[in-house]
mmCIF file of C-alpha atoms in Angstrom:
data_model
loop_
_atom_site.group_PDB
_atom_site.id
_atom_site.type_symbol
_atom_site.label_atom_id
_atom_site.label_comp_id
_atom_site.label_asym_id
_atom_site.label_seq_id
_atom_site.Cartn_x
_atom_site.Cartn_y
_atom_site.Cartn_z
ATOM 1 C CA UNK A 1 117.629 109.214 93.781
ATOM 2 C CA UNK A 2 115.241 106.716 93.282
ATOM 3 C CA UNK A 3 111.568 107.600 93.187
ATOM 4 C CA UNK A 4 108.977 105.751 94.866
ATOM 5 C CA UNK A 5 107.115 103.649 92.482
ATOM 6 C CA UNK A 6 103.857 104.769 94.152
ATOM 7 C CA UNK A 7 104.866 108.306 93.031
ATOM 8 C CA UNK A 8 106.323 107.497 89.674
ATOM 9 C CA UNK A 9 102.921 105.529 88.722
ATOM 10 C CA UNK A 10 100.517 107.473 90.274
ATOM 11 C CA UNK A 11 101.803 111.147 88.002
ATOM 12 C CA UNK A 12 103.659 112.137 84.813
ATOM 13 C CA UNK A 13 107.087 113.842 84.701
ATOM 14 C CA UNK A 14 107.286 117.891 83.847
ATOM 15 C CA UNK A 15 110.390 118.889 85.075
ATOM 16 C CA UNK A 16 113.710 118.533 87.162
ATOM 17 C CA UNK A 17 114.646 121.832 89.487
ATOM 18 C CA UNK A 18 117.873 122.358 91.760
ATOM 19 C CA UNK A 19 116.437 119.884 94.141
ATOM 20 C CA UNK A 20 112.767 118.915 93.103
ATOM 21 C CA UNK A 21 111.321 116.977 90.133
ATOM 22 C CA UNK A 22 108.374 118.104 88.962
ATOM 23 C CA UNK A 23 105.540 115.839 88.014
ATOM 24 C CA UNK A 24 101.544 115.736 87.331
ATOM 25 C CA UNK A 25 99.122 114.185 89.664
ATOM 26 C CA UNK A 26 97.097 111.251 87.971
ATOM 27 C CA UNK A 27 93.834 112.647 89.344
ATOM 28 C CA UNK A 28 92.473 114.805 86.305
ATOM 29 C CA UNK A 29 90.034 116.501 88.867
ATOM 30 C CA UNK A 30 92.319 118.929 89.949
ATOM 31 C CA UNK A 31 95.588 120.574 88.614
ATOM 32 C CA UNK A 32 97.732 118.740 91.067
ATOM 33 C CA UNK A 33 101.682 118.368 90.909
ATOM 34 C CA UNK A 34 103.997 116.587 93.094
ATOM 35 C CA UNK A 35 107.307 117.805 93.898
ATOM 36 C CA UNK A 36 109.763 115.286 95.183
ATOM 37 C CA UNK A 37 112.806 116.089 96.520
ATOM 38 C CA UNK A 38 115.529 114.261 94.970
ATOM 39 C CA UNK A 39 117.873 113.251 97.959
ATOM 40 C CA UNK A 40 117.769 109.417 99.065
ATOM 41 C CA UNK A 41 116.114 108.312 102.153
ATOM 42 C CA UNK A 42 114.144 111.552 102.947
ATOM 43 C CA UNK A 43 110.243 111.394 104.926
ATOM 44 C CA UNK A 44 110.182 114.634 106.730
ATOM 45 C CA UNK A 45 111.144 118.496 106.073
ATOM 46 C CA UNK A 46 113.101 118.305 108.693
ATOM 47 C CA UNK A 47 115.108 115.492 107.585
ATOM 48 C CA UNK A 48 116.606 118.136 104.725
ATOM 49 C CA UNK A 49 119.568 120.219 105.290
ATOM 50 C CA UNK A 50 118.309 123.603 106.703
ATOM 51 C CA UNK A 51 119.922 124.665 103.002
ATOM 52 C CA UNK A 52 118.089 122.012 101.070
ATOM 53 C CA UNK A 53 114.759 123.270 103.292
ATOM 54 C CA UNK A 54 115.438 126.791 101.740
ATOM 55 C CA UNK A 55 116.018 125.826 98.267
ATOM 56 C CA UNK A 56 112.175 123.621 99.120
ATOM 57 C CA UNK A 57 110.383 127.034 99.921
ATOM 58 C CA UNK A 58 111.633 128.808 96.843
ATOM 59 C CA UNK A 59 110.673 125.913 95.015
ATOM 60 C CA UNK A 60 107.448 125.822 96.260
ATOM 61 C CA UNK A 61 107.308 129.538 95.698
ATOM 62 C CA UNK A 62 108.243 129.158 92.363
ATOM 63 C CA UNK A 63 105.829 126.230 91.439
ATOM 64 C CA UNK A 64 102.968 128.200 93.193
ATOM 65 C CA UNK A 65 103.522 131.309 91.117
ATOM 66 C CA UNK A 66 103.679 128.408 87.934
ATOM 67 C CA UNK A 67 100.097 127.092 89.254
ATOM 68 C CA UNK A 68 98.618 130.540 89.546
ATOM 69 C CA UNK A 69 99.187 131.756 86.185
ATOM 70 C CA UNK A 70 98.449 128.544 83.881
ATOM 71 C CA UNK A 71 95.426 127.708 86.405
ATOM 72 C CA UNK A 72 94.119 130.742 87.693
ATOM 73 C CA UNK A 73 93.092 129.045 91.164
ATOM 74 C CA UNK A 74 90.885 130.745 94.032
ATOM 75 C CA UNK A 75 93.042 129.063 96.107
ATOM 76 C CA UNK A 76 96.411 126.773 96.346
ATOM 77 C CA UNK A 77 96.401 123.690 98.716
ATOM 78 C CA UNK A 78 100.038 123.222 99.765
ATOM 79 C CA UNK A 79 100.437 119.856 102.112
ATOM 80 C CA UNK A 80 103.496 117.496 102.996
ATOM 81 C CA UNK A 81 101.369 114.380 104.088
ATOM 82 C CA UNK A 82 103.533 111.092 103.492
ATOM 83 C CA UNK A 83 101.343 108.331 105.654
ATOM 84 C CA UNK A 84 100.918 106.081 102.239
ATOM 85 C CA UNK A 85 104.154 106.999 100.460
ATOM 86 C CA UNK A 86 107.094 107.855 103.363
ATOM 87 C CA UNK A 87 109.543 109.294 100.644
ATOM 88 C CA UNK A 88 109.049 112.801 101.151
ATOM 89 C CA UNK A 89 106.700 114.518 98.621
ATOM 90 C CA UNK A 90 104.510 117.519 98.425
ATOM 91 C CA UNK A 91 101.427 118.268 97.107
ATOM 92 C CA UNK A 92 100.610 121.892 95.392
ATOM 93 C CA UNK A 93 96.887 121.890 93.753
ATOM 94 C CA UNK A 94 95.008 124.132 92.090
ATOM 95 C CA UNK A 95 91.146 124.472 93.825
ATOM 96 C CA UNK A 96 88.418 126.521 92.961
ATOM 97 C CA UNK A 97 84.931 127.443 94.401
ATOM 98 C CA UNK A 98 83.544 125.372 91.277
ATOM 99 C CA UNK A 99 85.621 121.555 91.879
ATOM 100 C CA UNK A 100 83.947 118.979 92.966
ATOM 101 C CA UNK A 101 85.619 118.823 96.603
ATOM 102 C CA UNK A 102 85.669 122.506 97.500
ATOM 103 C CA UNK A 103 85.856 124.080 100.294
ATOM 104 C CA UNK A 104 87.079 120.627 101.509
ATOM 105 C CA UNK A 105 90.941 118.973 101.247
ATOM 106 C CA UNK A 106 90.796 116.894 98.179
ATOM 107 C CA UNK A 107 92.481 113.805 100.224
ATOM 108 C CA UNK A 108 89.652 111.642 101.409
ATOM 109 C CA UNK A 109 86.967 113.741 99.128
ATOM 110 C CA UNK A 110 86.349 110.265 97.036
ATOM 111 C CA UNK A 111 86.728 112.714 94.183
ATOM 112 C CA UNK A 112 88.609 111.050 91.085
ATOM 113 C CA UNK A 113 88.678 111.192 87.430
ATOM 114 C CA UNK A 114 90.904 109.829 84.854
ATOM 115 C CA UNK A 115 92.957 111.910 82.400
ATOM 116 C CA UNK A 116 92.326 110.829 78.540
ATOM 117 C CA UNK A 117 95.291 110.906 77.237
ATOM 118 C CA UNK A 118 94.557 113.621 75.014
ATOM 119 C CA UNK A 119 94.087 116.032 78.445
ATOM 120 C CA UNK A 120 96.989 114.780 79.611
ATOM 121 C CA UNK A 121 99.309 115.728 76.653
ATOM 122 C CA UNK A 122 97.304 118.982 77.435
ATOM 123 C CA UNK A 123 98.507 119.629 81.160
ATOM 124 C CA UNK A 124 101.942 118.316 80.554
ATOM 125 C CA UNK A 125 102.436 120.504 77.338
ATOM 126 C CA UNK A 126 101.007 123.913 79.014
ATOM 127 C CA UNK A 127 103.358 122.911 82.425
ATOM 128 C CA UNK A 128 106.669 122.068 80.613
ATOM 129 C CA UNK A 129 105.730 125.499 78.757
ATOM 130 C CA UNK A 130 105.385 127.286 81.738
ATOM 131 C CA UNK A 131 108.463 125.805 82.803
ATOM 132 C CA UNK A 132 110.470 126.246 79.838
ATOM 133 C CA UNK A 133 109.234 130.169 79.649
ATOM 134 C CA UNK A 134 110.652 130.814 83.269
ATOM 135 C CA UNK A 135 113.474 128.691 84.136
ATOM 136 C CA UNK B 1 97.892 141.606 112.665
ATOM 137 C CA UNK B 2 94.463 140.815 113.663
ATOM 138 C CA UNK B 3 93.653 136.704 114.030
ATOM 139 C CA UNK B 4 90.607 135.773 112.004
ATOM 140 C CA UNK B 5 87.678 134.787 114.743
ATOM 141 C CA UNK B 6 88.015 131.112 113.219
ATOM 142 C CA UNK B 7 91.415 130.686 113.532
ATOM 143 C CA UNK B 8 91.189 132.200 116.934
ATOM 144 C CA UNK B 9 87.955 130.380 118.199
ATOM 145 C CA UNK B 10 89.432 126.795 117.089
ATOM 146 C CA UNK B 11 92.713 127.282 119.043
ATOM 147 C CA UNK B 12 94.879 127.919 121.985
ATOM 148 C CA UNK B 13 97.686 130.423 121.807
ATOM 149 C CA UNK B 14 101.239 128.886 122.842
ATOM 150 C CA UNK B 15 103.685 131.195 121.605
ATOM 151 C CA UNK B 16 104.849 134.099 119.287
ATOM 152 C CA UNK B 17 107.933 133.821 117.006
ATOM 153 C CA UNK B 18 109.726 135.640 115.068
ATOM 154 C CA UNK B 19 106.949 135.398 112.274
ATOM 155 C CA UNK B 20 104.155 133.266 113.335
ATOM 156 C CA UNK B 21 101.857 132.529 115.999
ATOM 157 C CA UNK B 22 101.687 129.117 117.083
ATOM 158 C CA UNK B 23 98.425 128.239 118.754
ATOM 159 C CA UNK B 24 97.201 124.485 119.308
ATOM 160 C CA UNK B 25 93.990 123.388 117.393
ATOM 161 C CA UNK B 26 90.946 122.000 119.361
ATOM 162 C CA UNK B 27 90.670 118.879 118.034
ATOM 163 C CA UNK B 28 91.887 116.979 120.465
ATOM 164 C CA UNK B 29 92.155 113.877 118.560
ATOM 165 C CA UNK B 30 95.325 114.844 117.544
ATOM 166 C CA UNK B 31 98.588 116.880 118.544
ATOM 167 C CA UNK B 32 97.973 119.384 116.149
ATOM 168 C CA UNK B 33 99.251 123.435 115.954
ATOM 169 C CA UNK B 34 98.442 126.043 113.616
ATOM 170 C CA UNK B 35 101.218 128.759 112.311
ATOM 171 C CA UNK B 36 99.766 132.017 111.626
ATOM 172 C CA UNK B 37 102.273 134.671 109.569
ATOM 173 C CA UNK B 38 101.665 137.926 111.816
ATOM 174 C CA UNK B 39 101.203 139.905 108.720
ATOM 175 C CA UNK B 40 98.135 141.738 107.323
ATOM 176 C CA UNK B 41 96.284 140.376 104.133
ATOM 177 C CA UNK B 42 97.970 137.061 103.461
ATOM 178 C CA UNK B 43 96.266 134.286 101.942
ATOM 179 C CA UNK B 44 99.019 132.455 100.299
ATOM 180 C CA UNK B 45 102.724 131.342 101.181
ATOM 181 C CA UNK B 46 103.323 133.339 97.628
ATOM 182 C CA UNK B 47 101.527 136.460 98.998
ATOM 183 C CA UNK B 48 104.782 136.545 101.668
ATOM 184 C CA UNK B 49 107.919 138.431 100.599
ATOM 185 C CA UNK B 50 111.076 135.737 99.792
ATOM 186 C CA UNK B 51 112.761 136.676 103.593
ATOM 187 C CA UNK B 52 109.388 135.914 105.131
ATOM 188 C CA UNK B 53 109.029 132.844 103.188
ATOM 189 C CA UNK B 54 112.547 132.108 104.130
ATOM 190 C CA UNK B 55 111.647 132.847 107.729
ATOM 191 C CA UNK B 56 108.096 130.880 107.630
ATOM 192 C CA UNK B 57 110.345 127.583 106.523
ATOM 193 C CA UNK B 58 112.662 128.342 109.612
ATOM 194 C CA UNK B 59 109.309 128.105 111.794
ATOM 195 C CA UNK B 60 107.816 125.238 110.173
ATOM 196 C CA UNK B 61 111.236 122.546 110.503
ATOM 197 C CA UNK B 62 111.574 124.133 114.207
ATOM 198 C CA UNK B 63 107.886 123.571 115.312
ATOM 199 C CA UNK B 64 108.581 120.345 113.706
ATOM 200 C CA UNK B 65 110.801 119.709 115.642
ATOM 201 C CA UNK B 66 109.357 120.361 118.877
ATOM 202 C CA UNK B 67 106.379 118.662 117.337
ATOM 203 C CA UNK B 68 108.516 115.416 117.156
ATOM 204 C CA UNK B 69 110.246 115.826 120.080
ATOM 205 C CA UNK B 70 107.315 116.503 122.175
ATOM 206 C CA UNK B 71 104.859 113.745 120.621
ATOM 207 C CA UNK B 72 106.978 111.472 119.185
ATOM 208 C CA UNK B 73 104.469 111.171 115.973
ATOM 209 C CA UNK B 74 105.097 108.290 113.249
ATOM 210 C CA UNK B 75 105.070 110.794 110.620
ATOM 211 C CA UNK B 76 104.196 114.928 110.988
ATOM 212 C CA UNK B 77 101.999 116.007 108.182
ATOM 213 C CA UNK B 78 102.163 119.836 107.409
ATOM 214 C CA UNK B 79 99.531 121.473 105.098
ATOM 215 C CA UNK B 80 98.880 124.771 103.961
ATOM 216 C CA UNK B 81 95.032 124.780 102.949
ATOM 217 C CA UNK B 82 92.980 127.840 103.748
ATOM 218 C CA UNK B 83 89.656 126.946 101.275
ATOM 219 C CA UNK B 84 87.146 128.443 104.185
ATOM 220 C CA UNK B 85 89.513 130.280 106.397
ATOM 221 C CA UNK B 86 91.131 132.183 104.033
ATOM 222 C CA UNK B 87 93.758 133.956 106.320
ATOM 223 C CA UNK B 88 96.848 132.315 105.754
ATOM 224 C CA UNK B 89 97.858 129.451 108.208
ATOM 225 C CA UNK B 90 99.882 126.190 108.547
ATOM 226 C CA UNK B 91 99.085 122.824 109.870
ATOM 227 C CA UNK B 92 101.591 120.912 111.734
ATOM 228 C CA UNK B 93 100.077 117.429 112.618
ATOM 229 C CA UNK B 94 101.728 114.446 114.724
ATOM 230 C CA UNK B 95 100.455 111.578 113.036
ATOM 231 C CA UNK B 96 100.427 108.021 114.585
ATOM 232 C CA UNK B 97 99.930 104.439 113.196
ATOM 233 C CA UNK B 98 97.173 103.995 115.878
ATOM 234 C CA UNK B 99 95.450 107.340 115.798
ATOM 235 C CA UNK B 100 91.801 107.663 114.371
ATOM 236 C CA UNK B 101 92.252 108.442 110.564
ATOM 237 C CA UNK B 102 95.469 106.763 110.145
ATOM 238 C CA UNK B 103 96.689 106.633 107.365
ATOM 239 C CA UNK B 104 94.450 109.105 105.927
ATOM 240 C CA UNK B 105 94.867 112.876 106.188
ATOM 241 C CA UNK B 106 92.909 114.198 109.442
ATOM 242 C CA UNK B 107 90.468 116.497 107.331
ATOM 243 C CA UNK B 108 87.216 115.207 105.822
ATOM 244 C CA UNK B 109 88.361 112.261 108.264
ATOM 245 C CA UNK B 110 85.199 112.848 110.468
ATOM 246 C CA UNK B 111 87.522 111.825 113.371
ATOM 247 C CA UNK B 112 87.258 114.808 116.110
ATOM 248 C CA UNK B 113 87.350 114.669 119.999
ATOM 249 C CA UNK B 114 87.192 117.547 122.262
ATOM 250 C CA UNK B 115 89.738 118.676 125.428
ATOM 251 C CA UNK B 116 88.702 118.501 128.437
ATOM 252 C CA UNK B 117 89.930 121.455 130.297
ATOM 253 C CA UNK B 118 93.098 119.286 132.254
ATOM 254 C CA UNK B 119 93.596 118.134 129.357
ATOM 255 C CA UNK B 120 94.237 120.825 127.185
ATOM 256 C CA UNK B 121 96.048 122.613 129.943
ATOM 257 C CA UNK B 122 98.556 119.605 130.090
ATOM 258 C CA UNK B 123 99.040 119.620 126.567
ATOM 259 C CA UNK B 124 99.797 123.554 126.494
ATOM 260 C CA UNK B 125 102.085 123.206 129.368
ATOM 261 C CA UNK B 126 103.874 120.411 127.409
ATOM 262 C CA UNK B 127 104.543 122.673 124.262
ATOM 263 C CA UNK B 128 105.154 125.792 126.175
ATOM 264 C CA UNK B 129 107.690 123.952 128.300
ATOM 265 C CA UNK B 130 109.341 122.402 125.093
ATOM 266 C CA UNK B 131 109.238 125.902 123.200
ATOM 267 C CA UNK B 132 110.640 127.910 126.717
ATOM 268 C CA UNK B 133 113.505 125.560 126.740
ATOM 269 C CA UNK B 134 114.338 126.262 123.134
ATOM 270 C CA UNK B 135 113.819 129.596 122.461
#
C-alpha cells in the first residue's frame, strides 16, 4: 500500500495494526492521529470488505481507548472526511474544554501550531509506548 | 433511550434500526443524517460494548450506502464529534464538488440553509422510500 504523500508529510509514523498504520498529526494543537487503512485504492468505509470494516471499528476502539489513557480527553472527535486527501483516512483527536477550538470541530478552526521537535519525540515516544504496552 | 432535545430539535426522524435512529439534520444545505445508538448514557463509540460497536459499523456502511445511492455524493464524510451535544451520535454527510463548503468539512463552515416544508418532506420520502425497499 502506498500512502498518500499528503498523509505521509503532513504526520509521523507510530505504529502498523492488522489493517491500520498508525501515525501523528503534524498539528501540535491537539493530540491527533491518523489511521490509514492499508489496502490500495480505498476512499470510502464502504469501499472495505464488510470484514476489513470490522477489523476498522476495533481498531478505532482500540486507538480510542490508547487516546484516553495517555491524553485524558473530555472528549474524542472521531471523523472519516477525505475531500483533500481521497485515500481513505480517519481522524481520532483528543479535545478538551481548555484547546483553543473547543466546543468547535478542529477542521476549519484556523487553529495550528508546530511541533518542536523536542515535543514531537515526546508524543511519538509516549504513543509507541502505549502501543508497545498493549499490543 | 430518551433523544437529547438538541439532537431531537435539529432533526427529522426517518427510521429505527437495529441499533440506531436515523433522523435527517436540518441543515438543508446538505444531505445530511444523524445515527443515534438507542442506548442510555453513551458519549463515546468506546462507551458501546464490542457487539454494539460491531453493530454501529453495520449501520454506518449501510446508511452509507443508501446515502450514496440516494444522493449520489462525490465523497460521504462520517464524523463522530459530540463537543456540545454530548449524547453520542454519528454524522453521515453527502458531500459534493459544488456544494457550499466544498472541500472543507461542513462544521465551522458557516454554510447553512433551511427546508422549506415540501422540501424536507421530499427529502424524507426519498430516504424512507430507499430504507423501506432495503430493510
Amino acid at each position: 500500500m502506498i500512502l498518500d504523500s499528503r498523509l505521509e508529510g503532513d504526520s509521523y509514523y507510530i505504529t502498523d495494526l492488522a489493517l491500520c498504520q498508525v501515525r501523528l498529526h503534524h498539528n501540535a494543537a491537539f493530540p491527533w492521529v491518523l489511521l490509514t487503512p492499508q489496502r490500495p485504492s480505498l476512499c470510502e468505509i464502504i469501499d472495505l470488505t464488510p470484514e476489513d470494516q470490522h477489523t476498522l471499528m476495533q481498531e478505532i476502539a482500540f486507538v480510542s481507548q490508547i487516546m484516553r489513557q495517555v491524553f485524558e480527553p473530555k472528549k474524542l472527535n472521531i471523523a472519516a472526511l477525505g475531500n483533500i486527501v481521497p485515500q481513505l483516512h480517519i481522524h481520532i483527536i483528543a479535545r478538551y474544554e481548555t484547546d483553543a477550538a473547543w466546543p468547535h470541530p478542529v477542521w476549519n478552526s484556523g487553529i495550528t501550531s508546530a511541533y518542536t521537535d523536542p515535543e514531537k519525540q515526546e508524543k511519538i515516544g509516549l504513543l509507541k509506548k502505549a502501543f508497545a504496552k498493549t499490543l
